[in-house]
Short mmCIF file of C-alpha atoms in Angstrom, two decimals:
data_model
loop_
_atom_site.label_atom_id
_atom_site.label_comp_id
_atom_site.label_asym_id
_atom_site.label_seq_id
_atom_site.Cartn_x
_atom_site.Cartn_y
_atom_site.Cartn_z
CA UNK A 17 -20.62 -5.74 -24.44
CA UNK A 18 -21.64 -2.56 -22.68
CA UNK A 19 -20.34 0.87 -24.16
CA UNK A 20 -19.94 3.58 -21.66
CA UNK A 21 -21.76 6.74 -22.41
CA UNK A 22 -19.99 8.99 -24.51
CA UNK A 23 -18.27 6.36 -26.66
CA UNK A 24 -19.07 4.81 -29.95
CA UNK A 25 -18.65 1.08 -30.75
CA UNK A 26 -16.97 1.08 -34.10
CA UNK A 27 -15.89 -2.30 -35.47
CA UNK A 28 -12.36 -2.69 -35.11
CA UNK A 29 -11.62 -4.10 -38.78
CA UNK A 30 -13.43 -1.05 -40.20
CA UNK A 31 -11.38 1.32 -38.16
CA UNK A 32 -8.17 -0.44 -39.20
CA UNK A 33 -9.33 -0.29 -42.93
CA UNK A 34 -9.84 3.44 -42.75
CA UNK A 35 -6.45 3.96 -41.04
CA UNK A 36 -4.49 1.73 -43.63
CA UNK A 37 -6.55 3.01 -46.76
CA UNK A 38 -5.11 5.42 -48.99
CA UNK A 39 -7.59 8.10 -48.10
CA UNK A 40 -7.25 11.85 -48.28
CA UNK A 41 -7.96 13.94 -45.10
CA UNK A 42 -11.10 14.98 -46.39
CA UNK A 43 -12.19 11.41 -47.35
CA UNK A 44 -11.12 10.20 -43.78
CA UNK A 45 -13.22 13.04 -42.20
CA UNK A 46 -16.37 12.09 -44.50
CA UNK A 47 -16.00 8.47 -43.48
CA UNK A 48 -15.87 9.06 -39.92
CA UNK A 49 -18.70 11.47 -40.21
CA UNK A 50 -20.54 8.65 -41.61
CA UNK A 51 -19.72 6.34 -38.88
CA UNK A 52 -20.63 8.71 -36.24
CA UNK A 53 -24.19 9.29 -37.67
CA UNK A 54 -24.69 5.80 -38.38
CA UNK A 55 -22.90 3.74 -35.88
CA UNK A 56 -22.94 6.39 -33.15
CA UNK A 57 -26.68 7.01 -33.60
CA UNK A 58 -27.50 2.98 -33.82
CA UNK A 59 -28.89 3.50 -37.12
CA UNK A 60 -28.45 1.56 -40.43
CA UNK A 61 -27.43 4.71 -42.39
CA UNK A 62 -26.19 8.25 -41.77
CA UNK A 63 -28.68 10.59 -42.73
CA UNK A 64 -27.44 14.23 -43.76
CA UNK A 65 -27.46 16.79 -46.60
CA UNK A 66 -24.16 17.95 -48.33
CA UNK A 67 -24.42 21.37 -46.68
CA UNK A 68 -23.99 19.58 -43.18
CA UNK A 69 -20.50 18.59 -44.01
CA UNK A 70 -19.47 22.21 -43.28
CA UNK A 71 -19.41 20.97 -39.54
CA UNK A 72 -16.42 18.86 -40.49
CA UNK A 73 -14.75 21.74 -42.35
CA UNK A 74 -15.80 20.43 -45.87
CA UNK A 75 -17.45 23.29 -47.88
CA UNK A 76 -20.61 22.43 -49.93
CA UNK A 77 -18.84 22.97 -53.09
CA UNK A 78 -16.41 20.11 -52.45
CA UNK A 79 -18.90 18.10 -50.56
CA UNK A 80 -20.68 17.01 -53.77
CA UNK A 81 -17.53 16.06 -55.58
CA UNK A 82 -16.18 14.15 -52.51
CA UNK A 83 -19.40 12.11 -51.74
CA UNK A 84 -19.79 11.40 -55.42
CA UNK A 85 -16.31 10.09 -55.57
CA UNK A 86 -16.63 7.82 -52.68
CA UNK A 87 -19.88 6.69 -53.96
CA UNK A 88 -18.37 5.92 -57.56
CA UNK A 89 -15.29 4.02 -55.85
CA UNK A 90 -18.01 1.96 -53.69
CA UNK A 91 -16.46 3.39 -50.30
CA UNK A 92 -19.98 4.82 -49.65
CA UNK A 93 -23.28 3.15 -50.53
CA UNK A 94 -26.66 5.12 -50.57
CA UNK A 95 -29.49 4.24 -48.21
CA UNK A 96 -33.04 4.20 -49.26
CA UNK A 97 -33.46 8.04 -49.33
CA UNK A 98 -31.02 10.32 -51.36
CA UNK A 99 -29.52 11.76 -48.13
CA UNK A 100 -28.75 8.48 -46.57
CA UNK A 101 -25.27 6.88 -46.86
CA UNK A 102 -23.70 4.06 -45.12
CA UNK A 103 -20.11 2.71 -45.13
CA UNK A 104 -19.34 -0.21 -47.54
CA UNK A 105 -18.08 -2.50 -44.82
CA UNK A 106 -17.18 -5.41 -47.26
CA UNK A 107 -15.00 -3.40 -49.36
CA UNK A 108 -13.42 -1.61 -46.41
CA UNK A 109 -12.63 -5.00 -44.87
CA UNK A 110 -10.85 -6.19 -47.99
CA UNK A 111 -8.04 -3.51 -47.24
#
C-alpha cells in the first residue's frame, strides 16, 4: 500500500488499542509522539530526550515520571540506547 506524502501508516490495531485503553491525556500524547518518531520516520525506535517532550506540552519535570510509568507498565520498551523508545505492540494489541 502506498501512503501519500504527509501521512503516517499506523497499524489500525495499535491506534484502536490507544483509543480504548485507559490512558491519561499525557500518556496518549507520549504514545502518539513515540509513534510519530518511529513509524512516521520509518524507524525501529523513536529517539528523543525527556526535554524534547516539551514540544507536546509535557514539561521536563513530568516527562521523567511519565516515561518511567509507561516503561514500568510495559506500554513502552527501551531501544538499544537510553534515549530510544518503542511501543510495546504486543501489550497494546491485548486491549
